[in-house]
Short mmCIF file of C-alpha atoms and ligand atoms in Angstrom, two decimals:
data_model
loop_
_atom_site.label_atom_id
_atom_site.label_comp_id
_atom_site.label_asym_id
_atom_site.label_seq_id
_atom_site.Cartn_x
_atom_site.Cartn_y
_atom_site.Cartn_z
CA MET A 1483 -42.14 1.75 65.16
CA VAL A 1484 -40.91 0.24 62.02
CA ASP A 1485 -37.78 0.26 61.99
CA ARG A 1486 -36.96 1.46 58.18
CA ARG A 1487 -33.68 1.10 56.20
CA ARG A 1488 -31.75 3.90 56.44
CA VAL A 1489 -30.10 5.67 53.34
CA ALA A 1490 -27.74 8.74 53.73
CA LEU A 1491 -28.68 11.52 50.79
CA SER A 1492 -26.12 14.32 49.79
CA GLY A 1493 -27.44 17.13 47.92
CA ALA A 1494 -31.10 16.36 48.53
CA SER A 1495 -31.78 20.29 48.30
CA GLY A 1496 -31.31 20.10 44.73
CA LEU A 1497 -33.84 18.88 41.56
CA VAL A 1498 -32.66 15.61 41.69
CA GLY A 1499 -31.87 15.51 45.91
CA CYS A 1500 -35.36 15.84 46.31
CA ALA A 1501 -37.12 14.42 44.25
CA VAL A 1502 -34.67 10.76 45.21
CA SER A 1503 -35.85 12.32 48.39
CA LYS A 1504 -40.05 11.94 47.80
CA ASP A 1505 -39.24 7.87 46.44
CA LEU A 1506 -37.27 6.74 49.05
CA THR A 1507 -39.35 7.86 51.85
CA ALA A 1508 -42.98 6.46 49.88
CA SER A 1509 -40.75 3.47 49.69
CA ASP A 1510 -40.34 2.63 53.13
CA TYR A 1511 -36.43 3.87 53.60
CA HIS A 1512 -35.85 6.57 56.31
CA VAL A 1513 -33.49 9.02 54.52
CA VAL A 1514 -30.62 11.02 56.58
CA ALA A 1515 -30.05 13.98 54.19
CA LEU A 1516 -26.02 14.74 54.13
CA VAL A 1517 -25.92 18.74 54.63
CA ARG A 1518 -23.52 21.35 54.51
CA ASP A 1519 -24.99 23.92 56.63
CA SER A 1520 -24.69 23.23 59.82
CA ARG A 1521 -27.47 25.06 60.86
CA LYS A 1522 -29.79 22.22 59.40
CA ALA A 1523 -27.78 19.26 60.92
CA GLU A 1524 -29.48 20.57 64.44
CA THR A 1525 -32.14 17.36 63.80
CA GLY A 1526 -31.61 13.05 63.62
CA SER A 1527 -32.35 13.05 59.88
CA SER A 1528 -29.67 15.05 59.24
CA VAL A 1529 -25.56 14.75 59.16
CA LEU A 1530 -22.57 17.65 58.61
CA TRP A 1531 -19.73 16.86 55.91
CA SER A 1532 -17.97 18.93 53.39
CA PRO A 1533 -16.87 18.07 50.51
CA GLU A 1534 -12.66 19.55 51.76
CA ARG A 1535 -13.50 17.40 55.25
CA GLY A 1536 -15.46 14.79 54.91
CA VAL A 1537 -18.60 13.44 57.39
CA PHE A 1538 -18.12 15.60 60.79
CA GLU A 1539 -20.13 12.59 63.09
CA PRO A 1540 -18.94 9.31 60.86
CA SER A 1541 -20.54 7.21 63.39
CA ARG A 1542 -23.62 8.60 62.39
CA LEU A 1543 -23.88 6.47 59.63
CA GLU A 1544 -23.53 3.65 60.88
CA GLY A 1545 -25.26 0.17 59.92
CA MET A 1546 -26.38 2.84 56.63
CA GLU A 1547 -28.15 0.41 53.67
CA ALA A 1548 -26.83 3.30 51.27
CA VAL A 1549 -25.44 6.23 50.43
CA VAL A 1550 -26.69 8.55 47.30
CA HIS A 1551 -23.82 10.98 46.73
CA LEU A 1552 -25.44 13.81 44.21
CA ALA A 1553 -23.79 16.88 45.23
CA GLY A 1554 -21.73 18.72 43.59
CA GLU A 1555 -21.19 22.58 41.70
CA ASN A 1556 -24.64 22.95 39.20
CA ILE A 1557 -22.96 23.43 35.80
CA ALA A 1558 -25.45 24.05 34.57
CA THR A 1559 -26.10 28.57 35.79
CA GLY A 1560 -23.25 30.83 34.85
CA ARG A 1561 -20.38 30.58 32.47
CA TRP A 1562 -17.54 28.44 33.05
CA SER A 1563 -14.88 31.02 34.11
CA GLU A 1564 -11.51 29.44 35.82
CA ASN A 1565 -13.54 30.32 39.12
CA LYS A 1566 -16.84 28.07 37.73
CA LYS A 1567 -14.38 25.68 36.07
CA ALA A 1568 -12.40 24.38 39.64
CA LYS A 1569 -15.75 24.60 41.10
CA ILE A 1570 -17.74 22.09 39.60
CA ARG A 1571 -14.65 19.84 39.63
CA LYS A 1572 -13.06 19.73 43.05
CA SER A 1573 -17.22 20.25 44.38
CA ARG A 1574 -17.19 16.66 42.92
CA VAL A 1575 -13.90 14.68 42.92
CA ASP A 1576 -12.48 15.77 46.20
CA GLY A 1577 -16.13 15.94 47.61
CA THR A 1578 -16.30 11.95 46.92
CA LYS A 1579 -13.07 11.82 47.88
CA ALA A 1580 -13.35 13.21 51.26
CA LEU A 1581 -17.07 11.36 51.54
CA CYS A 1582 -14.97 7.28 50.67
CA ALA A 1583 -12.80 7.82 52.86
CA SER A 1584 -15.05 8.99 55.84
CA LEU A 1585 -16.98 5.54 54.53
CA ALA A 1586 -13.96 2.83 54.41
CA GLY A 1587 -13.08 3.77 57.83
CA LEU A 1588 -17.62 2.87 59.28
CA THR A 1589 -17.49 -0.21 60.84
CA ARG A 1590 -20.88 -1.07 59.76
CA LYS A 1591 -20.47 0.45 56.18
CA PRO A 1592 -23.23 1.15 53.85
CA LYS A 1593 -24.07 -2.12 51.37
CA VAL A 1594 -23.91 0.24 48.29
CA LEU A 1595 -23.03 3.60 47.04
CA VAL A 1596 -24.69 4.93 44.70
CA CYS A 1597 -22.71 8.62 42.78
CA ALA A 1598 -23.83 10.43 40.54
CA SER A 1599 -22.74 11.77 37.30
CA ALA A 1600 -22.75 12.22 34.23
CA VAL A 1601 -23.32 11.26 30.36
CA GLY A 1602 -21.21 14.23 29.53
CA VAL A 1603 -18.47 11.85 30.30
CA TYR A 1604 -18.66 10.24 27.15
CA GLY A 1605 -17.61 13.33 25.22
CA HIS A 1606 -19.49 14.56 22.27
CA GLY A 1607 -20.91 12.18 18.98
CA LYS A 1608 -23.05 10.86 17.06
CA SER A 1609 -23.41 7.10 17.31
CA SER A 1610 -25.23 5.63 20.33
CA VAL A 1611 -23.36 4.49 23.11
CA ASP A 1612 -23.63 2.25 25.84
CA GLU A 1613 -21.33 1.69 28.96
CA THR A 1614 -18.40 -0.31 27.56
CA ALA A 1615 -18.21 3.19 25.38
CA PRO A 1616 -14.67 5.15 24.85
CA LEU A 1617 -14.71 7.80 27.41
CA GLY A 1618 -14.05 11.73 26.05
CA ASN A 1619 -11.20 14.16 26.95
CA ASP A 1620 -13.18 17.49 26.82
CA PHE A 1621 -13.67 19.38 30.44
CA LEU A 1622 -16.83 17.46 31.48
CA ALA A 1623 -15.64 14.17 30.56
CA MET A 1624 -11.93 14.39 32.35
CA VAL A 1625 -14.55 15.92 35.74
CA CYS A 1626 -17.19 12.52 35.41
CA ARG A 1627 -14.04 10.52 35.00
CA ASP A 1628 -12.17 11.45 37.80
CA TRP A 1629 -15.28 11.80 39.39
CA GLU A 1630 -15.76 8.30 39.26
CA GLY A 1631 -12.39 7.62 40.39
CA ALA A 1632 -13.13 9.65 43.35
CA CYS A 1633 -14.97 6.81 44.20
CA SER A 1634 -11.97 4.33 44.67
CA GLN A 1635 -11.79 4.53 48.31
CA ALA A 1636 -15.56 3.24 48.86
CA LEU A 1637 -14.49 0.48 46.50
CA GLN A 1638 -11.31 -0.82 47.80
CA ALA A 1639 -13.06 -0.95 51.52
CA GLY A 1640 -15.55 -3.69 49.68
CA ILE A 1641 -18.92 -1.62 49.57
CA ARG A 1642 -21.07 -2.15 45.50
CA VAL A 1643 -20.16 1.55 43.93
CA VAL A 1644 -22.54 2.25 40.99
CA ASN A 1645 -21.75 5.77 38.58
CA LEU A 1646 -24.52 6.78 37.45
CA ARG A 1647 -24.00 8.49 34.15
CA ILE A 1648 -27.01 10.58 34.45
CA GLY A 1649 -28.90 12.18 30.98
CA VAL A 1650 -30.76 16.03 31.01
CA VAL A 1651 -32.97 15.41 33.29
CA ILE A 1652 -36.80 16.67 33.19
CA SER A 1653 -38.31 18.19 35.84
CA THR A 1654 -40.67 21.31 36.05
CA GLU A 1655 -39.18 22.03 38.79
CA GLY A 1656 -35.68 23.05 36.96
CA GLY A 1657 -33.34 21.99 35.27
CA ALA A 1658 -32.86 22.21 30.99
CA LEU A 1659 -37.15 21.82 30.66
CA GLY A 1660 -37.51 24.40 33.55
CA LYS A 1661 -35.67 26.73 31.77
CA MET A 1662 -36.98 26.36 28.27
CA LEU A 1663 -40.73 26.37 29.51
CA LEU A 1664 -40.92 29.69 29.65
CA PRO A 1665 -39.52 30.84 26.33
CA PHE A 1666 -41.69 27.95 25.04
CA LYS A 1667 -45.08 29.48 25.77
CA PHE A 1668 -44.45 32.27 24.52
CA GLY A 1669 -44.33 30.63 21.31
CA VAL A 1670 -39.72 31.73 21.33
CA GLY A 1671 -38.49 28.42 21.28
CA GLY A 1672 -36.94 26.43 18.74
CA ARG A 1673 -34.00 24.02 18.00
CA ILE A 1674 -30.46 25.38 18.80
CA GLY A 1675 -28.42 25.65 16.14
CA ASP A 1676 -28.81 22.49 13.34
CA GLY A 1677 -30.63 20.86 16.38
CA THR A 1678 -28.74 17.46 14.79
CA GLN A 1679 -27.49 17.12 17.95
CA TRP A 1680 -28.17 14.38 20.49
CA MET A 1681 -30.32 14.46 23.34
CA SER A 1682 -30.18 11.88 25.70
CA TRP A 1683 -33.10 13.11 28.10
CA ILE A 1684 -34.26 11.66 31.16
CA HIS A 1685 -37.60 12.03 33.56
CA ILE A 1686 -37.03 12.71 37.17
CA ASP A 1687 -38.86 10.17 37.79
CA ASP A 1688 -37.45 7.01 36.21
CA VAL A 1689 -34.34 8.62 38.01
CA ALA A 1690 -34.72 8.68 41.01
CA GLY A 1691 -36.66 4.73 40.78
CA ALA A 1692 -33.43 3.86 38.75
CA ILE A 1693 -30.93 4.85 41.86
CA ARG A 1694 -33.61 2.92 44.15
CA HIS A 1695 -33.26 0.09 41.74
CA CYS A 1696 -29.13 0.58 41.76
CA ILE A 1697 -29.82 0.67 46.38
CA GLU A 1698 -31.64 -3.06 45.50
CA ASP A 1699 -30.27 -4.47 43.45
CA GLU A 1700 -26.35 -6.10 43.62
CA ALA A 1701 -26.78 -6.94 39.37
CA TYR A 1702 -25.76 -3.26 39.81
CA ARG A 1703 -21.80 -1.98 39.69
CA GLY A 1704 -19.63 0.05 37.74
CA PRO A 1705 -21.30 2.49 35.29
CA VAL A 1706 -24.77 3.49 34.88
CA ASN A 1707 -26.81 4.44 32.28
CA ALA A 1708 -29.32 6.89 33.34
CA THR A 1709 -31.12 7.61 30.69
CA ALA A 1710 -35.31 7.32 28.66
CA PRO A 1711 -34.22 4.13 26.15
CA LEU A 1712 -35.55 6.50 23.17
CA PRO A 1713 -32.62 9.20 23.24
CA VAL A 1714 -34.33 12.39 20.64
CA THR A 1715 -31.65 15.26 19.05
CA ASN A 1716 -32.64 19.22 19.78
CA ALA A 1717 -34.57 19.62 16.92
CA GLU A 1718 -36.79 15.80 17.71
CA PHE A 1719 -36.87 17.30 22.07
CA THR A 1720 -38.62 21.13 20.50
CA ALA A 1721 -40.46 19.67 18.16
CA THR A 1722 -41.99 17.66 20.22
CA LEU A 1723 -42.61 20.20 22.70
CA GLY A 1724 -43.81 22.41 20.69
CA LYS A 1725 -46.59 19.70 20.38
CA VAL A 1726 -46.94 19.18 23.12
CA LEU A 1727 -47.80 23.36 24.33
CA ARG A 1728 -49.12 23.76 20.83
CA ARG A 1729 -46.61 27.17 20.65
CA PRO A 1730 -44.44 27.46 17.31
CA THR A 1731 -41.39 26.54 17.52
CA VAL A 1732 -39.87 28.51 14.76
CA LEU A 1733 -37.02 30.47 16.02
CA PRO A 1734 -33.96 28.61 16.50
CA LEU A 1735 -31.07 29.93 18.55
CA PRO A 1736 -27.66 30.07 15.88
CA GLU A 1737 -24.76 28.26 17.38
CA PHE A 1738 -22.88 31.75 17.48
CA MET A 1739 -25.19 33.31 19.89
CA VAL A 1740 -25.23 30.07 21.96
CA ARG A 1741 -21.29 30.64 22.20
CA LEU A 1742 -21.88 34.82 22.49
CA MET A 1743 -24.37 34.31 25.18
CA PHE A 1744 -23.22 31.25 27.15
CA GLY A 1745 -19.56 30.46 26.25
CA GLU A 1746 -17.50 27.17 26.99
CA MET A 1747 -20.36 25.72 28.99
CA GLY A 1748 -23.27 26.74 26.07
CA ASP A 1749 -20.50 24.59 23.50
CA SER A 1750 -20.06 21.13 25.96
CA ILE A 1751 -23.93 20.89 27.39
CA LEU A 1752 -26.45 22.80 24.31
CA ILE A 1753 -24.61 22.55 21.56
CA GLY A 1754 -23.07 19.30 21.88
CA GLY A 1755 -24.38 16.03 22.87
CA GLN A 1756 -24.12 12.54 23.02
CA LYS A 1757 -26.80 9.67 22.42
CA VAL A 1758 -26.99 7.10 24.86
CA ILE A 1759 -28.40 3.84 25.63
CA PRO A 1760 -29.48 2.67 28.69
CA ALA A 1761 -27.56 -0.90 28.49
CA ARG A 1762 -27.58 -2.08 32.15
CA LEU A 1763 -30.49 -0.69 33.17
CA GLU A 1764 -32.31 -3.24 29.93
CA ALA A 1765 -30.46 -5.73 31.06
CA GLU A 1766 -31.55 -5.83 35.36
CA GLY A 1767 -35.28 -4.67 33.99
CA TYR A 1768 -35.57 -1.22 34.72
CA PRO A 1769 -39.19 -0.93 34.74
CA PHE A 1770 -39.08 2.63 32.79
CA GLU A 1771 -42.20 5.24 33.75
CA HIS A 1772 -41.14 7.07 30.86
CA ARG A 1773 -39.38 5.42 27.72
CA ASP A 1774 -40.89 8.10 25.16
CA LEU A 1775 -40.23 11.50 24.98
CA GLU A 1776 -44.04 12.68 24.39
CA GLY A 1777 -45.46 10.65 27.30
CA ALA A 1778 -42.72 12.24 29.70
CA LEU A 1779 -43.84 15.08 28.74
CA ARG A 1780 -47.60 15.04 28.50
CA SER A 1781 -47.48 13.24 32.26
CA PHE A 1782 -46.17 16.87 33.18
CA LYS A 1783 -49.06 18.19 32.69
CA LEU A 1784 -47.90 21.08 31.27
N1 NAP B 2582 -29.69 17.97 36.25
C1 NAP B 2582 -29.25 17.28 35.39
O1 NAP B 2582 -30.20 16.89 34.42
C2 NAP B 2582 -27.65 16.42 35.59
C3 NAP B 2582 -27.77 15.31 34.26
C4 NAP B 2582 -26.57 15.02 35.06
C5 NAP B 2582 -25.50 14.60 35.77
N2 NAP B 2582 -26.67 15.45 37.04
C6 NAP B 2582 -25.62 15.28 38.19
O2 NAP B 2582 -26.81 15.12 38.90
C7 NAP B 2582 -26.65 15.98 39.66
C8 NAP B 2582 -27.61 16.07 41.19
O3 NAP B 2582 -28.02 17.17 40.45
P1 NAP B 2582 -29.12 17.91 40.26
O4 NAP B 2582 -30.08 18.37 38.92
O5 NAP B 2582 -30.31 17.41 41.23
O6 NAP B 2582 -28.40 19.36 40.76
P2 NAP B 2582 -28.79 20.28 41.86
O7 NAP B 2582 -30.29 21.25 41.50
O8 NAP B 2582 -27.92 21.24 40.85
O9 NAP B 2582 -28.04 20.16 43.18
C9 NAP B 2582 -26.79 19.23 43.76
C10 NAP B 2582 -27.36 19.48 45.00
O10 NAP B 2582 -25.53 19.59 45.88
C11 NAP B 2582 -24.93 20.64 46.50
N3 NAP B 2582 -24.16 21.57 46.42
C12 NAP B 2582 -24.34 22.40 45.52
N4 NAP B 2582 -23.58 23.67 45.31
C13 NAP B 2582 -22.22 23.14 45.91
C14 NAP B 2582 -20.78 22.77 45.69
N5 NAP B 2582 -20.53 24.18 45.67
N6 NAP B 2582 -20.38 21.93 46.50
C15 NAP B 2582 -20.33 20.74 47.00
N7 NAP B 2582 -22.24 20.24 47.09
C16 NAP B 2582 -22.71 21.55 46.20
C17 NAP B 2582 -26.42 21.54 46.91
O11 NAP B 2582 -26.69 20.96 48.23
P3 NAP B 2582 -26.22 21.00 49.56
O12 NAP B 2582 -27.31 22.25 49.77
O13 NAP B 2582 -27.98 20.21 50.74
O14 NAP B 2582 -25.76 20.32 50.56
C18 NAP B 2582 -26.90 21.37 45.94
O15 NAP B 2582 -28.66 21.37 45.89
C19 NAP B 2582 -24.99 16.63 39.90
O16 NAP B 2582 -23.72 16.21 40.43
C20 NAP B 2582 -25.12 16.94 38.86
O17 NAP B 2582 -24.36 16.96 38.66
C21 NAP B 2582 -26.87 16.13 37.02
#
């Protein structure tokens, strides 16, 4: 039997987690899901963990090649009540601290921890930002800062840590594009607000590919932007999606409606935006499968 290198993966049931699991398995890794539901932890390929307590049987993570940590309360569903915001923050910051404490206690520690973060760490703006840019200070930016900071125990234990600042993931399985497809197909899609906000998107296959690159190439450590090289404005995204679907996109969603419908969440992720450049991935020669939006959208055969 081939001795496959093992990778532990939290958030394996999510949009990104499913794609990462598929990609790593196809590249001859053995994926061990870190699951929160004890009923799912009964098989050999799952290990129970909780964002409050960390990994229940940490010895099962001895000798891992890598740990990929994606778990966190979904940001884009439901209004941001105080309770929801606390869940968004706690699930990421406390969850990452607990996981890192478990990893730091291992005898044979993983070589690398790839921990999700988000481009929201930069706050909002219209000029290009790479990994050296100053960070924002709104709610999401603060969550991302602390989420990245929560990896410190793994770092101190000598584990290479990559904080992957993920952009808007495009996939037909869910996420932003998943939600937009239906109205656009019915011809009632349109730009949001004045459409000048930037959207730093990335194709789902490139998120998975970038994570594998970060596992395999020791040059990656610290913040790494996971976005396509050619970000677009919301107006460009709207026009391109309309073109690919061959549907009109003449019904804009005014800002006040976004605020009425989605509250603070709408302000933060639909009206706000950032123009993020994947400088580290480009510098290390990551071979993007999808550099431009039209090609990326056409790959889904919408
Ligand atoms: N999708 C995007 O466009 C995007 C953009 C930027 C950053 N990100 C970040 O990348 C990560 C993965 O994104 P995704 O789109 O795959 O997210 P997702 O579909 O919402 O999946 C996240 C996974 O986290 C676990 N989870 C859910 N609620 C949780 C909670 N309260 N506490 C702990 N774990 C919880 C679940 O996995 P289990 O039930 O298996 O534990 C869930 O499947 C997230 O942290 C997200 O913030 C995503």
